[in-house]
Amino acid sequence: LAVDQLPVLLKPAKGRYGLTDYEKAFSAVTATGQDIFELRSIDRKAGALLVVRPDQFVASVLSIDDYQTLTDFFARFMTACVKQD
């Protein structure tokens, strides 16, 4: 894995100076050697939709097209934003 070759999406700028935290780059193989696709029961070809909290906790693993479950997940705690003029 060449960390400098990762897409920008996988290495966002952080903090006051917009530095890249290279320790936050992820791959399919964990430090224990287990495959994340197997650990999370994710089909490699179909993919998955993950809801990850800011503290890096995986809150939900969904089918890539399971929009209703995703909507229901966020509806429990998010409110609609009303634009004011």
PDB file of N, CA and C in Angstrom, residues 15-49:
ATOM      1  N   GLY A  15      -7.528  19.371  11.267  1.00  0.00           N
ATOM      2  CA  GLY A  15      -7.014  20.372  12.192  1.00  0.00           C
ATOM      3  C   GLY A  15      -6.762  21.740  11.597  1.00  0.00           C
ATOM      4  N   ARG A  16      -6.220  22.560  12.441  1.00  0.00           N
ATOM      5  CA  ARG A  16      -5.980  23.964  12.129  1.00  0.00           C
ATOM      6  C   ARG A  16      -5.098  24.169  10.889  1.00  0.00           C
ATOM      7  N   TYR A  17      -4.141  23.299  10.687  1.00  0.00           N
ATOM      8  CA  TYR A  17      -3.198  23.461   9.589  1.00  0.00           C
ATOM      9  C   TYR A  17      -3.473  22.555   8.387  1.00  0.00           C
ATOM     10  N   GLY A  18      -4.571  21.824   8.432  1.00  0.00           N
ATOM     11  CA  GLY A  18      -4.951  20.976   7.303  1.00  0.00           C
ATOM     12  C   GLY A  18      -3.963  19.864   7.009  1.00  0.00           C
ATOM     13  N   LEU A  19      -3.386  19.283   8.054  1.00  0.00           N
ATOM     14  CA  LEU A  19      -2.409  18.215   7.877  1.00  0.00           C
ATOM     15  C   LEU A  19      -3.084  16.881   7.597  1.00  0.00           C
ATOM     16  N   THR A  20      -2.386  16.008   6.916  1.00  0.00           N
ATOM     17  CA  THR A  20      -2.898  14.672   6.627  1.00  0.00           C
ATOM     18  C   THR A  20      -2.471  13.720   7.735  1.00  0.00           C
ATOM     19  N   ASP A  21      -3.447  13.008   8.310  1.00  0.00           N
ATOM     20  CA  ASP A  21      -3.159  12.013   9.345  1.00  0.00           C
ATOM     21  C   ASP A  21      -3.050  10.661   8.653  1.00  0.00           C
ATOM     22  N   TYR A  22      -1.832  10.253   8.338  1.00  0.00           N
ATOM     23  CA  TYR A  22      -1.620   9.018   7.596  1.00  0.00           C
ATOM     24  C   TYR A  22      -1.966   7.773   8.402  1.00  0.00           C
ATOM     25  N   GLU A  23      -2.145   7.903   9.701  1.00  0.00           N
ATOM     26  CA  GLU A  23      -2.558   6.758  10.509  1.00  0.00           C
ATOM     27  C   GLU A  23      -4.040   6.467  10.354  1.00  0.00           C
ATOM     28  N   LYS A  24      -4.775   7.322   9.690  1.00  0.00           N
ATOM     29  CA  LYS A  24      -6.202   7.120   9.478  1.00  0.00           C
ATOM     30  C   LYS A  24      -6.503   6.521   8.111  1.00  0.00           C
ATOM     31  N   ALA A  25      -5.493   6.068   7.413  1.00  0.00           N
ATOM     32  CA  ALA A  25      -5.703   5.391   6.141  1.00  0.00           C
ATOM     33  C   ALA A  25      -6.036   3.931   6.438  1.00  0.00           C
ATOM     34  N   PHE A  26      -7.013   3.390   5.754  1.00  0.00           N
ATOM     35  CA  PHE A  26      -7.479   2.050   6.057  1.00  0.00           C
ATOM     36  C   PHE A  26      -7.283   1.099   4.881  1.00  0.00           C
ATOM     37  N   SER A  27      -7.185  -0.181   5.187  1.00  0.00           N
ATOM     38  CA  SER A  27      -7.105  -1.200   4.153  1.00  0.00           C
ATOM     39  C   SER A  27      -7.967  -2.388   4.574  1.00  0.00           C
ATOM     40  N   ALA A  28      -8.135  -3.342   3.689  1.00  0.00           N
ATOM     41  CA  ALA A  28      -8.984  -4.498   3.973  1.00  0.00           C
ATOM     42  C   ALA A  28      -8.383  -5.434   5.015  1.00  0.00           C
ATOM     43  N   VAL A  29      -7.064  -5.412   5.179  1.00  0.00           N
ATOM     44  CA  VAL A  29      -6.407  -6.303   6.129  1.00  0.00           C
ATOM     45  C   VAL A  29      -6.095  -5.530   7.405  1.00  0.00           C
ATOM     46  N   THR A  30      -6.536  -6.057   8.541  1.00  0.00           N
ATOM     47  CA  THR A  30      -6.297  -5.399   9.820  1.00  0.00           C
ATOM     48  C   THR A  30      -4.943  -5.795  10.384  1.00  0.00           C
ATOM     49  N   ALA A  31      -4.546  -5.153  11.470  1.00  0.00           N
ATOM     50  CA  ALA A  31      -3.261  -5.441  12.118  1.00  0.00           C
ATOM     51  C   ALA A  31      -3.184  -6.897  12.586  1.00  0.00           C
ATOM     52  N   THR A  32      -4.328  -7.512  12.847  1.00  0.00           N
ATOM     53  CA  THR A  32      -4.355  -8.906  13.307  1.00  0.00           C
ATOM     54  C   THR A  32      -4.311  -9.891  12.148  1.00  0.00           C
ATOM     55  N   GLY A  33      -4.350  -9.367  10.914  1.00  0.00           N
ATOM     56  CA  GLY A  33      -4.321 -10.232   9.746  1.00  0.00           C
ATOM     57  C   GLY A  33      -5.697 -10.692   9.297  1.00  0.00           C
ATOM     58  N   GLN A  34      -6.743 -10.288  10.017  1.00  0.00           N
ATOM     59  CA  GLN A  34      -8.096 -10.675   9.623  1.00  0.00           C
ATOM     60  C   GLN A  34      -8.573  -9.774   8.487  1.00  0.00           C
ATOM     61  N   ASP A  35      -9.381 -10.316   7.616  1.00  0.00           N
ATOM     62  CA  ASP A  35      -9.917  -9.578   6.481  1.00  0.00           C
ATOM     63  C   ASP A  35     -11.186  -8.852   6.896  1.00  0.00           C
ATOM     64  N   ILE A  36     -11.218  -7.529   6.729  1.00  0.00           N
ATOM     65  CA  ILE A  36     -12.357  -6.727   7.165  1.00  0.00           C
ATOM     66  C   ILE A  36     -13.639  -7.112   6.438  1.00  0.00           C
ATOM     67  N   PHE A  37     -13.525  -7.563   5.195  1.00  0.00           N
ATOM     68  CA  PHE A  37     -14.722  -7.990   4.469  1.00  0.00           C
ATOM     69  C   PHE A  37     -15.348  -9.213   5.144  1.00  0.00           C
ATOM     70  N   GLU A  38     -14.509 -10.133   5.577  1.00  0.00           N
ATOM     71  CA  GLU A  38     -15.009 -11.315   6.278  1.00  0.00           C
ATOM     72  C   GLU A  38     -15.520 -10.954   7.666  1.00  0.00           C
ATOM     73  N   LEU A  39     -14.797 -10.093   8.379  1.00  0.00           N
ATOM     74  CA  LEU A  39     -15.225  -9.693   9.721  1.00  0.00           C
ATOM     75  C   LEU A  39     -16.597  -9.046   9.727  1.00  0.00           C
ATOM     76  N   ARG A  40     -16.888  -8.250   8.702  1.00  0.00           N
ATOM     77  CA  ARG A  40     -18.150  -7.512   8.640  1.00  0.00           C
ATOM     78  C   ARG A  40     -19.175  -8.160   7.707  1.00  0.00           C
ATOM     79  N   SER A  41     -18.874  -9.335   7.181  1.00  0.00           N
ATOM     80  CA  SER A  41     -19.778 -10.048   6.258  1.00  0.00           C
ATOM     81  C   SER A  41     -20.157  -9.188   5.055  1.00  0.00           C
ATOM     82  N   ILE A  42     -19.157  -8.586   4.437  1.00  0.00           N
ATOM     83  CA  ILE A  42     -19.370  -7.718   3.277  1.00  0.00           C
ATOM     84  C   ILE A  42     -18.972  -8.472   2.011  1.00  0.00           C
ATOM     85  N   ASP A  43     -19.859  -8.457   1.032  1.00  0.00           N
ATOM     86  CA  ASP A  43     -19.580  -9.064  -0.272  1.00  0.00           C
ATOM     87  C   ASP A  43     -18.592  -8.153  -1.005  1.00  0.00           C
ATOM     88  N   ARG A  44     -17.438  -8.676  -1.381  1.00  0.00           N
ATOM     89  CA  ARG A  44     -16.402  -7.874  -2.036  1.00  0.00           C
ATOM     90  C   ARG A  44     -16.865  -7.258  -3.354  1.00  0.00           C
ATOM     91  N   LYS A  45     -17.697  -7.956  -4.086  1.00  0.00           N
ATOM     92  CA  LYS A  45     -18.144  -7.448  -5.381  1.00  0.00           C
ATOM     93  C   LYS A  45     -19.286  -6.455  -5.246  1.00  0.00           C
ATOM     94  N   ALA A  46     -20.215  -6.715  -4.329  1.00  0.00           N
ATOM     95  CA  ALA A  46     -21.373  -5.847  -4.163  1.00  0.00           C
ATOM     96  C   ALA A  46     -21.034  -4.594  -3.362  1.00  0.00           C
ATOM     97  N   GLY A  47     -20.080  -4.705  -2.438  1.00  0.00           N
ATOM     98  CA  GLY A  47     -19.731  -3.570  -1.596  1.00  0.00           C
ATOM     99  C   GLY A  47     -20.699  -3.404  -0.441  1.00  0.00           C
ATOM    100  N   ALA A  48     -20.572  -2.310   0.256  1.00  0.00           N
ATOM    101  CA  ALA A  48     -21.430  -2.031   1.400  1.00  0.00           C
ATOM    102  C   ALA A  48     -21.439  -0.542   1.679  1.00  0.00           C
ATOM    103  N   LEU A  49     -22.406  -0.139   2.447  1.00  0.00           N
ATOM    104  CA  LEU A  49     -22.509   1.234   2.895  1.00  0.00           C
ATOM    105  C   LEU A  49     -22.260   1.219   4.399  1.00  0.00           C
TER     106      LEU A  49
END
